[in-house]
mmCIF file of C-alpha atoms in Angstrom:
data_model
loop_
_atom_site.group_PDB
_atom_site.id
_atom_site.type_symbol
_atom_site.label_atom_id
_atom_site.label_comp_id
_atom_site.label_asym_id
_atom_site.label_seq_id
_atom_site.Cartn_x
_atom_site.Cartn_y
_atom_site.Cartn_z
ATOM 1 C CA UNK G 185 208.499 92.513 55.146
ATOM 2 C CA UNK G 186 210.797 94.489 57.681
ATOM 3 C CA UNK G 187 211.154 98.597 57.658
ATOM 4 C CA UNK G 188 214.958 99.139 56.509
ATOM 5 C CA UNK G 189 215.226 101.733 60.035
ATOM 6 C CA UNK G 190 213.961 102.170 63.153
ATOM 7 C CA UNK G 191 212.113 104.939 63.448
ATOM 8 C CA UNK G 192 211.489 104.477 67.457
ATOM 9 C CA UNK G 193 214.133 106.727 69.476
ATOM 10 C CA UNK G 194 212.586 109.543 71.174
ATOM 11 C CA UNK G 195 213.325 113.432 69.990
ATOM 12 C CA UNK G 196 212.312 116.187 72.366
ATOM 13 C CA UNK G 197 210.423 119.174 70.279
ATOM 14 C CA UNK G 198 208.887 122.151 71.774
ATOM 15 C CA UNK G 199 204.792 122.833 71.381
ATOM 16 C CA UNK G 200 202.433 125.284 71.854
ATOM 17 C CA UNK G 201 199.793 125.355 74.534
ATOM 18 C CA UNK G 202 196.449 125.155 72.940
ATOM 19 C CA UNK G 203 192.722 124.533 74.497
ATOM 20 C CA UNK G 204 190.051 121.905 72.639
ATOM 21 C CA UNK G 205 187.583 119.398 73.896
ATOM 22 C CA UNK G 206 186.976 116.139 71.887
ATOM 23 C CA UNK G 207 183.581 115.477 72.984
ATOM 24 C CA UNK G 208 183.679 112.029 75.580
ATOM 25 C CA UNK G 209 186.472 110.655 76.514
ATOM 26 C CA UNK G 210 184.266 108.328 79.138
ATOM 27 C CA UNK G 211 185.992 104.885 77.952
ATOM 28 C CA UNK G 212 188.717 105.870 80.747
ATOM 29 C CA UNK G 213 186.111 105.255 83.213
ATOM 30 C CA UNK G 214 185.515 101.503 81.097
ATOM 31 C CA UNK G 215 182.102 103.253 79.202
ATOM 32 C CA UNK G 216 182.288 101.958 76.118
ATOM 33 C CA UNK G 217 179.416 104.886 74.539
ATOM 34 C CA UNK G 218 180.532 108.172 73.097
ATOM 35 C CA UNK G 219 178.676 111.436 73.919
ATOM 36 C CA UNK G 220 179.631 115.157 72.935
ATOM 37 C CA UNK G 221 178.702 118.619 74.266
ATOM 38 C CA UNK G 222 179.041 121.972 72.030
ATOM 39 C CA UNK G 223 180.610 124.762 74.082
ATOM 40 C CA UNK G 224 180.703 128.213 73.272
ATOM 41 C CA UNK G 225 184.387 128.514 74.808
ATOM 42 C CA UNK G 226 185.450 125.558 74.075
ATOM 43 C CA UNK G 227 185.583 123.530 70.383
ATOM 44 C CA UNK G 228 183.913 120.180 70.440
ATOM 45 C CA UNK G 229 183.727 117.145 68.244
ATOM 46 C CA UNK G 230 180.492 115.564 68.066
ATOM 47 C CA UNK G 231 179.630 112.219 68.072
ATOM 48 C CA UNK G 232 176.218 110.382 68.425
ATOM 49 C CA UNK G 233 176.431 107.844 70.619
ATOM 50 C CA UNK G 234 173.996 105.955 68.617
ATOM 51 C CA UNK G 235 176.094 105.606 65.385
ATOM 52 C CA UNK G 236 179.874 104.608 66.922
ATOM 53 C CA UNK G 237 179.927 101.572 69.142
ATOM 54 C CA UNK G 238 183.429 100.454 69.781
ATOM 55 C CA UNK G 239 183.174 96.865 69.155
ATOM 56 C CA UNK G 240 186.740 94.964 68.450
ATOM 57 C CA UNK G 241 185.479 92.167 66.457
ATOM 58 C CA UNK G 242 184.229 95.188 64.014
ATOM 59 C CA UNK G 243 187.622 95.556 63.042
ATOM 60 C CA UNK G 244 188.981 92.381 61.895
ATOM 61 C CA UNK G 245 188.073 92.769 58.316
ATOM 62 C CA UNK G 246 189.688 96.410 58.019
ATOM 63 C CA UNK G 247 193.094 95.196 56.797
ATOM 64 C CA UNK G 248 194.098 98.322 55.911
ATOM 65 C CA UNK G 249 193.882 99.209 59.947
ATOM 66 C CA UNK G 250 195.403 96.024 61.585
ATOM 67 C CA UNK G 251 198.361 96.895 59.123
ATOM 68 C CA UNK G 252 199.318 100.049 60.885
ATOM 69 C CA UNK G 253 198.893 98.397 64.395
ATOM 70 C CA UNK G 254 202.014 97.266 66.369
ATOM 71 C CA UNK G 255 204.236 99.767 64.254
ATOM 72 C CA UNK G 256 206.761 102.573 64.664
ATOM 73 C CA UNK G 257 204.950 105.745 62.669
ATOM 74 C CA UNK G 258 206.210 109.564 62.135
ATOM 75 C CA UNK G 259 203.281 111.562 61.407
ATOM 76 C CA UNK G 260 203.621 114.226 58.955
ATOM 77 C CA UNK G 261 201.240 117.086 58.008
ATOM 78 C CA UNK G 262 200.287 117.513 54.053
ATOM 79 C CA UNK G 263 199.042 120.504 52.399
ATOM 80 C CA UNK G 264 196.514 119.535 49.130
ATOM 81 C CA UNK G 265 198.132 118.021 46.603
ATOM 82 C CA UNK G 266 197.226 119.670 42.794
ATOM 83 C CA UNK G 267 196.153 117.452 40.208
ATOM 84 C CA UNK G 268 196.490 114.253 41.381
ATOM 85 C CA UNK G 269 194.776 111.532 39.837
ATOM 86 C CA UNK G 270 193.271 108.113 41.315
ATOM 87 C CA UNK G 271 193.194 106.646 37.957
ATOM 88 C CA UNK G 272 195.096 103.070 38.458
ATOM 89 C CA UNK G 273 197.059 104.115 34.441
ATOM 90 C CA UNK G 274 198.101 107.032 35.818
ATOM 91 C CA UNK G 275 199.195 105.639 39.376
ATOM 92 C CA UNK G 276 200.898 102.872 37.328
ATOM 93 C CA UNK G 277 202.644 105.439 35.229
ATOM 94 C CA UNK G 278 203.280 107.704 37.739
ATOM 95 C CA UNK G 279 204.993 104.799 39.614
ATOM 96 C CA UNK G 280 207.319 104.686 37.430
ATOM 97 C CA UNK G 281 208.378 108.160 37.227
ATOM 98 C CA UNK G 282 208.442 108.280 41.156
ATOM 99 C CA UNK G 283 210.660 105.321 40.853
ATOM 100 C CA UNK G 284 213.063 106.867 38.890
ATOM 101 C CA UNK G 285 213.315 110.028 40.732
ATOM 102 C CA UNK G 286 214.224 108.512 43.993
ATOM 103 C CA UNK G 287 216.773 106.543 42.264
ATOM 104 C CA UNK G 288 218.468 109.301 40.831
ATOM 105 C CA UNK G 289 218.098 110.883 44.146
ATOM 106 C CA UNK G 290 220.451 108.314 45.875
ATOM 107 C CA UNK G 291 222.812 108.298 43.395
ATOM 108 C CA UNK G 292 223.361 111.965 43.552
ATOM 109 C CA UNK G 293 222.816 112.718 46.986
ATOM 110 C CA UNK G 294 222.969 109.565 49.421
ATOM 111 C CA UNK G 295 226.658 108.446 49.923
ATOM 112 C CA UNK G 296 226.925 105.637 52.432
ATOM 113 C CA UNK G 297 227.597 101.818 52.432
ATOM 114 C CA UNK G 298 223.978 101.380 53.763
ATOM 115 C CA UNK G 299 222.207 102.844 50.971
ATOM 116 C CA UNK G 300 224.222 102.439 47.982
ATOM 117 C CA UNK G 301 223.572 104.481 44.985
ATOM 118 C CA UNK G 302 222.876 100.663 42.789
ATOM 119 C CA UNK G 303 220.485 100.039 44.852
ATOM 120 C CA UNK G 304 217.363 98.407 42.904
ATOM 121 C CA UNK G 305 214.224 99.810 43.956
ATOM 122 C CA UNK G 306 211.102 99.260 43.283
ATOM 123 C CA UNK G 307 208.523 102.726 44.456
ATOM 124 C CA UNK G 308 204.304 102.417 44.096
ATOM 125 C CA UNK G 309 201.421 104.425 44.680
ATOM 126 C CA UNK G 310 198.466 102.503 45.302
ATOM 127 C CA UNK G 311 195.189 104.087 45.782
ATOM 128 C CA UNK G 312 192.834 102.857 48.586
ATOM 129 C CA UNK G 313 189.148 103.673 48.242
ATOM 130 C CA UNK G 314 187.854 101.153 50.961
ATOM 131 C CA UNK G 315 183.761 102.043 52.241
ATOM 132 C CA UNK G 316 184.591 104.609 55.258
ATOM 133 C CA UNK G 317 188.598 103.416 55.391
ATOM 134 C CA UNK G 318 190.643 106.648 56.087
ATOM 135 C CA UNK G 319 193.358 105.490 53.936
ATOM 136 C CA UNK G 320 193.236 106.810 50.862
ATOM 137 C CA UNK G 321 197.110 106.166 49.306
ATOM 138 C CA UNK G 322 199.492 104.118 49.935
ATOM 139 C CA UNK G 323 203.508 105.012 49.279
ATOM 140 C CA UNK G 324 206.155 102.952 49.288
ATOM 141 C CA UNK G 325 209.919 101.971 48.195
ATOM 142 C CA UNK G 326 211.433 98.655 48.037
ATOM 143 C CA UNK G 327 214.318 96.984 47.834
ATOM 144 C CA UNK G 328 214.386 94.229 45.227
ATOM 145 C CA UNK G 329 217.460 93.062 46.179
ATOM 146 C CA UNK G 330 216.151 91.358 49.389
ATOM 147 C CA UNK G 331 212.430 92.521 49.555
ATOM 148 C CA UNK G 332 212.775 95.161 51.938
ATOM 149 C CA UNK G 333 210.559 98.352 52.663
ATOM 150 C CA UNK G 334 213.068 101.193 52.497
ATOM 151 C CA UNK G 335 209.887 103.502 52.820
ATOM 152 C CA UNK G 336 206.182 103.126 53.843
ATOM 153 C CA UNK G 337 203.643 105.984 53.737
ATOM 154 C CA UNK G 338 199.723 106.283 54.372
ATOM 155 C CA UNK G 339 197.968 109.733 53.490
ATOM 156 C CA UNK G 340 195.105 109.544 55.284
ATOM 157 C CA UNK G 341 191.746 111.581 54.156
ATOM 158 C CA UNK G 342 189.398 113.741 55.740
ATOM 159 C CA UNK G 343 185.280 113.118 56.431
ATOM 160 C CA UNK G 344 184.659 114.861 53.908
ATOM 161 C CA UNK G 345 186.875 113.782 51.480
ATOM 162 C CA UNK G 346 184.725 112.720 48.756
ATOM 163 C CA UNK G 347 183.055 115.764 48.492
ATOM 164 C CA UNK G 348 186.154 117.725 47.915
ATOM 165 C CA UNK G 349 187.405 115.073 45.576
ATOM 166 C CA UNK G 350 184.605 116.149 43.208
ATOM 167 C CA UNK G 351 184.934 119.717 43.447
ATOM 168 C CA UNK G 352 188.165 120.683 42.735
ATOM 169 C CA UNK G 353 191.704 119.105 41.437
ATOM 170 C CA UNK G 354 193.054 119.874 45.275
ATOM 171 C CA UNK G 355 193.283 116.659 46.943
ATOM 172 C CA UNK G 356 193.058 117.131 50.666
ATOM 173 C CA UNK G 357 194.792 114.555 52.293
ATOM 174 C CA UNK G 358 196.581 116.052 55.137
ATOM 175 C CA UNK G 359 198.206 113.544 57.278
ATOM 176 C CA UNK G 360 200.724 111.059 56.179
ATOM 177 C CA UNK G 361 202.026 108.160 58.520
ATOM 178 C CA UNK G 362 205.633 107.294 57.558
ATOM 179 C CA UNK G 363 208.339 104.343 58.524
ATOM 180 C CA UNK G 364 212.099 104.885 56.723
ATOM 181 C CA UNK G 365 215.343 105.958 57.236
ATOM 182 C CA UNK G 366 215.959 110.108 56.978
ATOM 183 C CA UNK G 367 217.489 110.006 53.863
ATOM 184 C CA UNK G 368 215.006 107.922 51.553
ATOM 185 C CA UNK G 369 212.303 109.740 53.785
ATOM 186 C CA UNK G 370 213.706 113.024 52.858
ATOM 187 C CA UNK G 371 213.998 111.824 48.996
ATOM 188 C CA UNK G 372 210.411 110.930 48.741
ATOM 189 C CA UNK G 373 208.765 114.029 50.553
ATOM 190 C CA UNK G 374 210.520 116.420 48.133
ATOM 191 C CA UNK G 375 209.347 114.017 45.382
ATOM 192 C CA UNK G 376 206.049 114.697 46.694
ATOM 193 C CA UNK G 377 206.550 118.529 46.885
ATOM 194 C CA UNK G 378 208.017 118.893 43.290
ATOM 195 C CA UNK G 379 205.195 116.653 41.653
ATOM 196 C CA UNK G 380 202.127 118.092 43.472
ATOM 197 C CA UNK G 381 202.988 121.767 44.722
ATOM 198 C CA UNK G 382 202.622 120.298 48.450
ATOM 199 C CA UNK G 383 204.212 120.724 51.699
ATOM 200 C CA UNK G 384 204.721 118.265 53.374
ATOM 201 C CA UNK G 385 206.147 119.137 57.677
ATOM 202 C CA UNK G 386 206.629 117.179 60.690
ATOM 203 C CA UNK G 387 203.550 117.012 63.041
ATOM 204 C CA UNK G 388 204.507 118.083 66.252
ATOM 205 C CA UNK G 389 201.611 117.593 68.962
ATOM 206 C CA UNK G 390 200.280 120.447 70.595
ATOM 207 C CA UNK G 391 199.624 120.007 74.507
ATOM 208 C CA UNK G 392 195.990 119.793 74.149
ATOM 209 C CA UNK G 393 196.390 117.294 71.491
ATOM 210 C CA UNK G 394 198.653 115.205 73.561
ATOM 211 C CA UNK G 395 196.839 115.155 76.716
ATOM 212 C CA UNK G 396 193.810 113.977 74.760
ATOM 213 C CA UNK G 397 196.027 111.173 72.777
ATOM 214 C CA UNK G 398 196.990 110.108 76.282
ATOM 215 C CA UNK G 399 193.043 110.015 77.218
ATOM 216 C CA UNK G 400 192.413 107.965 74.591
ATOM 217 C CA UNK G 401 194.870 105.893 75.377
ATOM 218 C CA UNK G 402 194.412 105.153 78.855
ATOM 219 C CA UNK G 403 190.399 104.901 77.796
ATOM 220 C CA UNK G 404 191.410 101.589 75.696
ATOM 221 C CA UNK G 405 193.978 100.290 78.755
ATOM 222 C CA UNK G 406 190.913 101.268 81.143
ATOM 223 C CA UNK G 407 189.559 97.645 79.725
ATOM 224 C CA UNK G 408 192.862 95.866 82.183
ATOM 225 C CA UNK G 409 191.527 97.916 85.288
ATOM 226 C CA UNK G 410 190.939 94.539 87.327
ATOM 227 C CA UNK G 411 194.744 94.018 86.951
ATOM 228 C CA UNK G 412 197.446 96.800 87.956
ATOM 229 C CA UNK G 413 198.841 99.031 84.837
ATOM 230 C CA UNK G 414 201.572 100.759 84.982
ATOM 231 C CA UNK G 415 201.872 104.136 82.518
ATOM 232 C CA UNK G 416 205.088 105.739 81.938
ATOM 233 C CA UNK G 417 205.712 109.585 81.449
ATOM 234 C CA UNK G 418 208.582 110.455 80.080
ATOM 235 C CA UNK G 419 209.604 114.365 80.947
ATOM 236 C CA UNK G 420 212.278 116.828 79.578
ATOM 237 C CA UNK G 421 214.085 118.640 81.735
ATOM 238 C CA UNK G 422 216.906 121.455 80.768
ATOM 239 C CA UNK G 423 219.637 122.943 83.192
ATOM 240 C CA UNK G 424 222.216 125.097 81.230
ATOM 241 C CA UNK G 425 223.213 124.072 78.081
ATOM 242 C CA UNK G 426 222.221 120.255 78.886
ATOM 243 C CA UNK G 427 219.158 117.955 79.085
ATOM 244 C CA UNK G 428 218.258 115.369 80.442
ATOM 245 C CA UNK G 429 215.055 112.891 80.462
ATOM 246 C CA UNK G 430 213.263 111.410 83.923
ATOM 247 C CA UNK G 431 210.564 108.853 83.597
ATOM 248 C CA UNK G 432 207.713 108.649 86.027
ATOM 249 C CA UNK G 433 205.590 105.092 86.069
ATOM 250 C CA UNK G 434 201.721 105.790 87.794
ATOM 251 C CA UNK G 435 199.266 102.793 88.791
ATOM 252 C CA UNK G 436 196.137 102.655 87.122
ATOM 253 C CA UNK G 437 194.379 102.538 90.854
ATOM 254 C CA UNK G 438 195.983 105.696 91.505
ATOM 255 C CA UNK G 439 194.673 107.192 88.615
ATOM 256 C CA UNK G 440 191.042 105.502 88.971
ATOM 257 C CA UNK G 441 190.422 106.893 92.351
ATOM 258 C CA UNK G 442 191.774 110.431 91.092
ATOM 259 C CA UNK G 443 188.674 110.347 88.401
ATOM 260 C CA UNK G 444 186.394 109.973 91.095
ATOM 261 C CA UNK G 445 188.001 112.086 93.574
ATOM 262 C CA UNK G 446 187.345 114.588 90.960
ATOM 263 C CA UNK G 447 183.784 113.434 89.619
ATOM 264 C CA UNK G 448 185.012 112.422 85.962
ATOM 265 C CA UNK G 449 184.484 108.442 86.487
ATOM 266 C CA UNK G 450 180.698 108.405 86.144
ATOM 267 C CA UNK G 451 179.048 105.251 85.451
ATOM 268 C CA UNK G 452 175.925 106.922 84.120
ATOM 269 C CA UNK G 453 176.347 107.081 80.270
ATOM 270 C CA UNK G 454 173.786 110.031 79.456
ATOM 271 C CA UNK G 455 176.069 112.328 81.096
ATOM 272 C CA UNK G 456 179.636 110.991 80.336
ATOM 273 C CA UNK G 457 181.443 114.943 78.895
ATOM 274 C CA UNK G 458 185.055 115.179 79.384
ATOM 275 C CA UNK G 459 186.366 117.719 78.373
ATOM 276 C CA UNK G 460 190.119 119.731 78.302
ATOM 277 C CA UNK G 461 189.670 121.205 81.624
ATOM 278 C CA UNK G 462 189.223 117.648 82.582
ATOM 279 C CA UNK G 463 192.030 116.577 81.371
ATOM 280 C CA UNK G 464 194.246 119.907 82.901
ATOM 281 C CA UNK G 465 192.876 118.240 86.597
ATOM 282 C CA UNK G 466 193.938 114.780 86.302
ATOM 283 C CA UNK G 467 197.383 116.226 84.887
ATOM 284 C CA UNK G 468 197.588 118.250 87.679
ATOM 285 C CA UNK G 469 196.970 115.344 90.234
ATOM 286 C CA UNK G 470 198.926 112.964 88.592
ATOM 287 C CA UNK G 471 202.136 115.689 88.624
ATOM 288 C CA UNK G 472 200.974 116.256 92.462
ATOM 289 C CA UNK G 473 201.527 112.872 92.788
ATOM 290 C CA UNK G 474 204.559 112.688 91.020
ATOM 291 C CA UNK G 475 205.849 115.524 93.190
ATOM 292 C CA UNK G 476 204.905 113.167 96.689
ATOM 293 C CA UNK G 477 206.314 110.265 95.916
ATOM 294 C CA UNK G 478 209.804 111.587 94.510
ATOM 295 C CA UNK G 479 210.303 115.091 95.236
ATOM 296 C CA UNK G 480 210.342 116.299 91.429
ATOM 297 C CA UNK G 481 208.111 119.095 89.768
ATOM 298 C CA UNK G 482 206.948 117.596 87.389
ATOM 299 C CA UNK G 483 204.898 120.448 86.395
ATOM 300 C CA UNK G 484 207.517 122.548 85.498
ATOM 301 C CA UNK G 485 209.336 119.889 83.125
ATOM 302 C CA UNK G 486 208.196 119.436 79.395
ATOM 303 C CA UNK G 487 205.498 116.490 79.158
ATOM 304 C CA UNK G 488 208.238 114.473 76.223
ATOM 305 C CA UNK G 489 206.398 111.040 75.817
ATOM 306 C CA UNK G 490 203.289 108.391 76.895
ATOM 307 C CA UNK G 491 203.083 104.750 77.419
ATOM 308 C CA UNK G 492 200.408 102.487 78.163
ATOM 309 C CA UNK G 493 202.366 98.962 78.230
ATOM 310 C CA UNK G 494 201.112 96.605 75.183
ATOM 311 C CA UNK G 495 198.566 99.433 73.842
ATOM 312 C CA UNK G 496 200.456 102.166 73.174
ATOM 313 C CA UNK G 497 203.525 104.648 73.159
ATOM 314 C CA UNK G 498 203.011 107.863 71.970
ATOM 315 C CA UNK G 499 205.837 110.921 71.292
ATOM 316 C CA UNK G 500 205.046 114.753 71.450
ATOM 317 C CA UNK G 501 207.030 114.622 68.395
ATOM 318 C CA UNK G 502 204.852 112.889 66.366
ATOM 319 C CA UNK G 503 205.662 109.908 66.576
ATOM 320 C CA UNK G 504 203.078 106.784 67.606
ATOM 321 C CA UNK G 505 203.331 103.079 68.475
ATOM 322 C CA UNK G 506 199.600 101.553 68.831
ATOM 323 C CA UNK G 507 198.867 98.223 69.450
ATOM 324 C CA UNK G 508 195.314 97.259 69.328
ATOM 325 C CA UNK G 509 193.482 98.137 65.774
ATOM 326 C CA UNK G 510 190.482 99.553 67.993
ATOM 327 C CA UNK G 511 192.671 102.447 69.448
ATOM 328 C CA UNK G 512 194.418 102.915 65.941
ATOM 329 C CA UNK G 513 191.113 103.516 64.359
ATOM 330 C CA UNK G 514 190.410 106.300 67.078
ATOM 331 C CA UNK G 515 193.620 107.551 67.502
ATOM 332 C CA UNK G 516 193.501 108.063 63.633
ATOM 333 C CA UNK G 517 189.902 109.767 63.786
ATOM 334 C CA UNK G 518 190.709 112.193 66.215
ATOM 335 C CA UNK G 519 193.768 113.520 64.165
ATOM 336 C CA UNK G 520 191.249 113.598 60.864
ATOM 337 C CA UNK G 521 188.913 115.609 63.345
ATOM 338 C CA UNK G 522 191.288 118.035 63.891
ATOM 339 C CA UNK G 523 192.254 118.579 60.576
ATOM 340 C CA UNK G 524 188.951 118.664 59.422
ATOM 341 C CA UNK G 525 188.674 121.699 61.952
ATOM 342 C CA UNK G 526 191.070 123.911 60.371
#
């Protein structure tokens, strides 16, 4: 079953610098281990070593996972929902009602060939309670006529979910992956807001946040480092009242020897921090470079998009593109991390 839109083109949003550490980023340098250091000046997520191995074949069975992989996803921040029930009679009944509210939606306020207002649809809400699965509902519209997702949300849930499941009728499920056209997108989100006193607001990445997405990233393309990769930056920059976008490509060599050059490649796995001033260097050295090889600062253009070719394509935005399950599943427990923070 095919999305009814592409969600893919690239939006430029402005973001706010910010400073964090997310414990060890060390799988760059092709250490597999994860190791964290508290900070007093800096905030740090920790993680044992000793209870997350990053094994591939550990993932096959997580369906829920390998569903997101190798798809276009707007992320979108939640506020708790009130009074939402996981009961599967009330999500069935509730279906229903959500059904008919984003029909009536279209016919009153979508007027265009593509989505007419006789549309039948089909919308569900199926819970997802999985052992240690961040997914915890799943959204969606369809198209009866010819089987076809106009819609398709995840909220994702917290670490400590459960705990504030139990303890109060606020449901704390504050980030919700999203594929659909603007319109039905729109429709459902003020569903959402109506039935559960929620907000629901585009995630837009702070610069922290995206430097470390782009750590992460290049930590699960650091596995290719026999073989050349190429990542693409995509910058922003604005002259007058226009804009225009310039794309940089780097070679993972280049950025290998600039992790020793600079002492973050260490092979030694009991002392494998990275942290956000870390990341600040290699930036800097890969704009430095940047600046050598075509004559354009790129430090003083906005930092618009990622890609690591066949693993992943990430948006300051919001937006995300992973391909491998294993980077999906960290990708999606740094954001939880983070929210879990606030």
């Amino acid at each position: 079953m095919e999305i009814d839109e592409d969600i893919s083109s690239i939006e430029s949003i402005g973001v706010e610098d910010a400073e964090c550490s997310f414990g060890d980023i060390s799988r760059i340098s092709g250490d597999n281990s994860i190791q964290s250091q508290n900070n007093s000046n800096q905030t740090s997520i920790s993680t044992s070593a000793d209870e997350i191995t990053f094994d591939p074949t550990a993932f096959i069975e997580i369906s829920d996972i390998l569903g997101l992989v190798g798809k276009n996803w707007m992320i979108f921040r939640v506020s708790p929902l009130w009074n939402l029930k996981f009961d599967k009679n009330y999500l069935a009944s509730l279906s229903k009602h959500f059904t008919l509210s984003i029909k009536k939606n279209i016919a009153t306020n979508i007027k265009s060939q593509k989505h007419d207002s006789n549309l039948q649809i089909s919308g569900t809400l199926e819970v997802k309670e999985a052992y240690q699965e961040c997914i915890a509902l799943k959204i969606q519209v369809i198209n009866t006529e010819n089987d076809t997702l106009m819609y398709d949300g995840v909220l994702l849930k917290t670490p400590d979910y459960t705990t504030k499941k139990d303890k109060s009728n606020l449901l704390d499920m504050p980030v919700l992956l999203v594929q659909g056209s603007k319109p039905i997108l729109t429709a459902v989100h003020n569903w959402l807001a109506e039935s559960f006193d929620c907000v629901v607001r585009p995630y837009e990445f702070a610069s922290y946040e995206f430097l470390w997405l782009i750590a992460i990233s290049m930590g699960d393309a650091g596995q290719s480092y026999n073989e050349t990769v190429l990542y693409h930056y995509l910058y922003n920059y604005e002259f007058s009242k226009c804009h225009t976008d310039i794309k940089f490509c780097i070679e993972s060599e280049f950025l290998r020897s600039t992790l020793t050059k600079l002492s973050i490649n260490r092979s030694n796995t009991e002392a494998t921090s990275f942290h956000y001033s870390d990341l600040i260097k290699v930036q800097s050295e890969i704009e430095d470079h940047f600046k050598l090889s075509s004559g354009i600062n790129a430090s003083k253009l906005r930092l618009k998009a990622f890609e690591a070719p066949k693993v992943a394509t990430i948006n300051v935005s919001g937006k995300i593109l992973i391909r491998s399950s294993t980077l999906m599943d960290l990708i999606l427990k740094y954001l939880m991390e983070l929210e879990h923070r606030k």
